[in-house]
GROMACS .gro file of C-alpha atoms in nm:
model
  254
    1UNK     CA    1  13.572  13.853  12.168
    2UNK     CA    2  13.447  14.101  12.455
    3UNK     CA    3  13.198  14.232  12.211
    4UNK     CA    4  13.072  13.846  12.166
    5UNK     CA    5  13.054  13.811  12.509
    6UNK     CA    6  12.811  14.120  12.556
    7UNK     CA    7  12.629  14.072  12.343
    8UNK     CA    8  12.540  13.709  12.478
    9UNK     CA    9  12.436  13.815  12.816
   10UNK     CA   10  12.238  14.089  12.631
   11UNK     CA   11  12.034  13.790  12.395
   12UNK     CA   12  12.005  13.570  12.734
   13UNK     CA   13  11.851  13.871  12.923
   14UNK     CA   14  12.117  13.835  13.143
   15UNK     CA   15  12.130  14.213  13.248
   16UNK     CA   16  12.285  14.231  13.618
   17UNK     CA   17  12.525  14.017  13.470
   18UNK     CA   18  12.581  14.208  13.218
   19UNK     CA   19  12.601  14.518  13.354
   20UNK     CA   20  12.877  14.400  13.592
   21UNK     CA   21  13.077  14.316  13.301
   22UNK     CA   22  13.068  14.647  13.117
   23UNK     CA   23  13.164  14.830  13.459
   24UNK     CA   24  13.466  14.719  13.452
   25UNK     CA   25  13.542  14.649  13.044
   26UNK     CA   26  13.427  14.917  12.773
   27UNK     CA   27  13.495  14.742  12.510
   28UNK     CA   28  13.570  15.007  12.162
   29UNK     CA   29  13.297  14.804  12.011
   30UNK     CA   30  13.014  14.862  12.304
   31UNK     CA   31  12.811  15.095  12.111
   32UNK     CA   32  12.766  14.864  11.788
   33UNK     CA   33  12.649  14.583  12.061
   34UNK     CA   34  12.428  14.824  12.181
   35UNK     CA   35  12.276  14.987  11.802
   36UNK     CA   36  12.216  14.668  11.761
   37UNK     CA   37  12.017  14.502  12.084
   38UNK     CA   38  11.863  14.859  12.043
   39UNK     CA   39  11.736  14.732  11.642
   40UNK     CA   40  11.632  14.460  11.819
   41UNK     CA   41  11.360  14.513  12.084
   42UNK     CA   42  11.630  14.408  12.337
   43UNK     CA   43  11.569  14.752  12.520
   44UNK     CA   44  11.631  14.663  12.825
   45UNK     CA   45  11.961  14.506  12.740
   46UNK     CA   46  12.067  14.866  12.566
   47UNK     CA   47  11.969  15.073  12.825
   48UNK     CA   48  12.253  14.884  13.016
   49UNK     CA   49  12.435  14.965  12.759
   50UNK     CA   50  12.357  15.301  12.679
   51UNK     CA   51  12.382  15.428  13.036
   52UNK     CA   52  12.712  15.235  13.097
   53UNK     CA   53  12.809  15.463  12.803
   54UNK     CA   54  12.674  15.764  12.887
   55UNK     CA   55  12.540  15.831  12.559
   56UNK     CA   56  12.251  16.016  12.740
   57UNK     CA   57  12.060  16.076  12.351
   58UNK     CA   58  12.037  15.665  12.290
   59UNK     CA   59  11.930  15.597  12.692
   60UNK     CA   60  11.637  15.834  12.608
   61UNK     CA   61  11.459  15.630  12.340
   62UNK     CA   62  11.578  15.298  12.505
   63UNK     CA   63  11.320  15.445  12.816
   64UNK     CA   64  11.055  15.535  12.586
   65UNK     CA   65  11.015  15.260  12.417
   66UNK     CA   66  11.003  15.132  12.771
   67UNK     CA   67  10.817  15.304  12.863
   68UNK     CA   68  11.006  15.490  13.179
   69UNK     CA   69  10.890  15.848  13.091
   70UNK     CA   70  11.002  15.964  13.410
   71UNK     CA   71  11.318  15.829  13.360
   72UNK     CA   72  11.357  15.908  13.040
   73UNK     CA   73  11.326  16.275  13.106
   74UNK     CA   74  11.623  16.211  13.368
   75UNK     CA   75  11.786  16.107  13.050
   76UNK     CA   76  11.695  16.453  12.849
   77UNK     CA   77  11.805  16.618  13.095
   78UNK     CA   78  12.159  16.497  13.077
   79UNK     CA   79  12.126  16.492  12.737
   80UNK     CA   80  12.001  16.833  12.704
   81UNK     CA   81  11.935  16.765  12.333
   82UNK     CA   82  11.586  16.956  12.149
   83UNK     CA   83  11.545  16.590  12.033
   84UNK     CA   84  11.620  16.410  12.292
   85UNK     CA   85  11.325  16.628  12.463
   86UNK     CA   86  11.055  16.625  12.112
   87UNK     CA   87  11.131  16.215  12.133
   88UNK     CA   88  10.968  16.251  12.492
   89UNK     CA   89  10.749  16.490  12.461
   90UNK     CA   90  10.565  16.272  12.209
   91UNK     CA   91  10.611  15.927  12.348
   92UNK     CA   92  10.414  16.111  12.633
   93UNK     CA   93  10.174  16.241  12.452
   94UNK     CA   94  10.085  15.926  12.253
   95UNK     CA   95  10.116  15.696  12.531
   96UNK     CA   96   9.745  15.500  12.658
   97UNK     CA   97   9.671  15.718  12.827
   98UNK     CA   98   9.830  16.003  12.762
   99UNK     CA   99  10.069  16.189  13.009
  100UNK     CA  100  10.004  16.487  13.014
  101UNK     CA  101  10.201  16.605  13.300
  102UNK     CA  102  10.500  16.482  13.238
  103UNK     CA  103  10.459  16.583  12.876
  104UNK     CA  104  10.443  16.927  13.006
  105UNK     CA  105  10.789  16.926  13.195
  106UNK     CA  106  10.918  16.844  12.839
  107UNK     CA  107  10.693  17.070  12.663
  108UNK     CA  108  10.877  17.336  12.817
  109UNK     CA  109  11.242  17.270  12.729
  110UNK     CA  110  11.111  17.288  12.372
  111UNK     CA  111  10.914  17.634  12.379
  112UNK     CA  112  11.160  17.880  12.402
  113UNK     CA  113  11.259  17.906  12.006
  114UNK     CA  114  11.052  18.015  11.797
  115UNK     CA  115  11.052  17.703  11.491
  116UNK     CA  116  11.051  17.446  11.821
  117UNK     CA  117  10.787  17.621  11.972
  118UNK     CA  118  10.549  17.605  11.629
  119UNK     CA  119  10.580  17.232  11.558
  120UNK     CA  120  10.488  17.225  11.984
  121UNK     CA  121  10.151  17.392  11.938
  122UNK     CA  122  10.041  17.187  11.615
  123UNK     CA  123  10.151  16.822  11.733
  124UNK     CA  124   9.874  16.886  12.035
  125UNK     CA  125   9.608  17.084  11.844
  126UNK     CA  126   9.612  16.857  11.585
  127UNK     CA  127   9.561  16.561  11.869
  128UNK     CA  128   9.249  16.815  11.964
  129UNK     CA  129   9.448  16.862  12.262
  130UNK     CA  130   9.433  17.242  12.331
  131UNK     CA  131   9.340  17.258  12.689
  132UNK     CA  132   9.673  17.079  12.792
  133UNK     CA  133   9.844  17.270  12.534
  134UNK     CA  134   9.739  17.623  12.708
  135UNK     CA  135   9.809  17.514  13.031
  136UNK     CA  136  10.148  17.423  12.911
  137UNK     CA  137  10.196  17.775  12.741
  138UNK     CA  138  10.053  17.933  13.084
  139UNK     CA  139  10.301  17.728  13.293
  140UNK     CA  140  10.615  17.813  13.076
  141UNK     CA  141  10.511  18.248  13.084
  142UNK     CA  142  10.602  18.219  13.471
  143UNK     CA  143  10.981  18.136  13.377
  144UNK     CA  144  10.947  18.287  12.947
  145UNK     CA  145  10.788  18.617  12.857
  146UNK     CA  146  10.902  18.579  12.481
  147UNK     CA  147  10.730  18.824  12.281
  148UNK     CA  148  10.684  18.415  12.041
  149UNK     CA  149  10.488  18.258  12.359
  150UNK     CA  150  10.285  18.518  12.470
  151UNK     CA  151  10.160  18.606  12.081
  152UNK     CA  152  10.067  18.192  12.076
  153UNK     CA  153   9.884  18.200  12.358
  154UNK     CA  154   9.716  18.492  12.301
  155UNK     CA  155   9.639  18.349  11.917
  156UNK     CA  156   9.519  18.030  12.112
  157UNK     CA  157   9.252  18.224  12.339
  158UNK     CA  158   9.165  18.416  12.052
  159UNK     CA  159   9.070  18.092  11.931
  160UNK     CA  160   8.939  17.847  12.173
  161UNK     CA  161   8.903  18.038  12.520
  162UNK     CA  162   8.836  18.375  12.436
  163UNK     CA  163   8.721  18.526  12.733
  164UNK     CA  164   9.132  18.433  12.874
  165UNK     CA  165   9.232  18.712  12.597
  166UNK     CA  166   9.159  19.040  12.711
  167UNK     CA  167   9.295  19.057  13.035
  168UNK     CA  168   9.598  18.856  12.843
  169UNK     CA  169   9.670  19.157  12.629
  170UNK     CA  170   9.633  19.377  12.916
  171UNK     CA  171   9.890  19.237  13.100
  172UNK     CA  172  10.064  19.206  12.805
  173UNK     CA  173  10.052  19.539  12.559
  174UNK     CA  174  10.197  19.585  12.291
  175UNK     CA  175  10.607  19.482  12.417
  176UNK     CA  176  10.507  19.144  12.448
  177UNK     CA  177  10.283  19.073  12.216
  178UNK     CA  178  10.297  19.056  11.804
  179UNK     CA  179   9.980  19.307  11.764
  180UNK     CA  180   9.915  19.260  11.390
  181UNK     CA  181   9.950  18.837  11.410
  182UNK     CA  182   9.734  18.817  11.698
  183UNK     CA  183   9.433  19.097  11.466
  184UNK     CA  184   9.436  18.860  11.190
  185UNK     CA  185   9.358  18.582  11.380
  186UNK     CA  186   9.062  18.778  11.530
  187UNK     CA  187   8.933  18.886  11.242
  188UNK     CA  188   8.908  18.543  11.089
  189UNK     CA  189   8.705  18.518  11.469
  190UNK     CA  190   8.533  18.813  11.333
  191UNK     CA  191   8.625  18.972  11.753
  192UNK     CA  192   8.597  19.322  11.649
  193UNK     CA  193   8.596  19.421  12.018
  194UNK     CA  194   8.941  19.220  12.026
  195UNK     CA  195   9.044  19.384  11.726
  196UNK     CA  196   8.983  19.803  11.830
  197UNK     CA  197   9.156  19.719  12.127
  198UNK     CA  198   9.432  19.557  12.013
  199UNK     CA  199   9.446  19.867  11.728
  200UNK     CA  200   9.456  20.079  12.098
  201UNK     CA  201   9.709  19.892  12.263
  202UNK     CA  202   9.937  19.958  11.877
  203UNK     CA  203   9.835  20.276  11.941
  204UNK     CA  204   9.658  20.338  11.667
  205UNK     CA  205   9.358  20.539  11.802
  206UNK     CA  206   9.213  20.631  11.368
  207UNK     CA  207   9.161  20.218  11.350
  208UNK     CA  208   9.032  20.175  11.700
  209UNK     CA  209   8.754  20.368  11.613
  210UNK     CA  210   8.677  20.251  11.314
  211UNK     CA  211   8.659  19.892  11.447
  212UNK     CA  212   8.338  20.017  11.592
  213UNK     CA  213   8.198  20.257  11.402
  214UNK     CA  214   8.168  19.942  11.112
  215UNK     CA  215   8.080  19.682  11.404
  216UNK     CA  216   7.803  19.882  11.616
  217UNK     CA  217   7.642  19.588  11.805
  218UNK     CA  218   8.041  19.552  12.060
  219UNK     CA  219   7.984  19.937  12.104
  220UNK     CA  220   8.064  20.021  12.464
  221UNK     CA  221   7.981  20.474  12.507
  222UNK     CA  222   8.234  20.520  12.793
  223UNK     CA  223   8.572  20.360  12.632
  224UNK     CA  224   8.412  20.433  12.309
  225UNK     CA  225   8.475  20.828  12.428
  226UNK     CA  226   8.777  20.683  12.585
  227UNK     CA  227   8.985  20.595  12.306
  228UNK     CA  228   8.841  20.894  12.071
  229UNK     CA  229   8.986  21.176  12.254
  230UNK     CA  230   9.320  20.987  12.125
  231UNK     CA  231   9.242  21.045  11.798
  232UNK     CA  232   9.373  21.325  11.531
  233UNK     CA  233   9.238  21.266  11.233
  234UNK     CA  234   8.922  21.534  11.183
  235UNK     CA  235   8.721  21.287  10.901
  236UNK     CA  236   8.707  20.965  11.236
  237UNK     CA  237   8.571  21.243  11.455
  238UNK     CA  238   8.314  21.356  11.225
  239UNK     CA  239   8.200  20.954  11.159
  240UNK     CA  240   8.190  20.931  11.508
  241UNK     CA  241   7.935  21.195  11.565
  242UNK     CA  242   7.777  21.046  11.270
  243UNK     CA  243   7.810  20.756  11.462
  244UNK     CA  244   7.629  20.858  11.823
  245UNK     CA  245   7.313  21.056  11.551
  246UNK     CA  246   7.234  20.689  11.434
  247UNK     CA  247   7.302  20.509  11.687
  248UNK     CA  248   7.360  20.654  11.983
  249UNK     CA  249   7.156  21.022  11.974
  250UNK     CA  250   7.050  21.031  12.313
  251UNK     CA  251   7.401  21.017  12.350
  252UNK     CA  252   7.532  21.293  12.171
  253UNK     CA  253   7.466  21.587  12.402
  254UNK     CA  254   7.661  21.429  12.591
   0.00000   0.00000   0.00000
């Protein structure tokens, strides 16, 4: 009888009466009634029921349907489940217009694991929201300096905002970057100066010099000499001499 009364109040949209009744009558079937309300599109009634039950995950879903994203974020905090954060984040992005600020609040709770980070990046990237994605990850770096996060941001800079890549690499260096992964993307984008620097960060000075020799358009004399003195391979030093004779003979005497 209690469950039927709750359902009747929900169907007639008597929300205040519903809230008052279930506050003092916690039927074992309340969850089932809430699920039925949700499936029938009675989201306000379902919201009242799930809030009374403390079922924060289901409450998140209700609030998303009602486009009450701020409240959904609060419920997601109480739920503290990845699925809840993901649900609110995607709903904010898919809203018209997108709620990027709120999506970022959700995204910051998803970037602490590599799998969720990859999914989040793909979700933003395929929709063309690259600027917003980079802003989200930059905000994340203030509290999370994991290799996965700093490497992902480096890759995005390589693809979409090259001028930010070098300062980023200089800041995080080898200990906080997957250099091989970044080099792979930079090669695809033919960013030879950055590739040379990445090899330098990795302590592979021979390769750093070789990249410049093979791509003289990015040669800078002072930087080249700085790396060259760290080279151990005699063959690479001879290659450098030949390079100077061909491309910058005026510097040979120096």
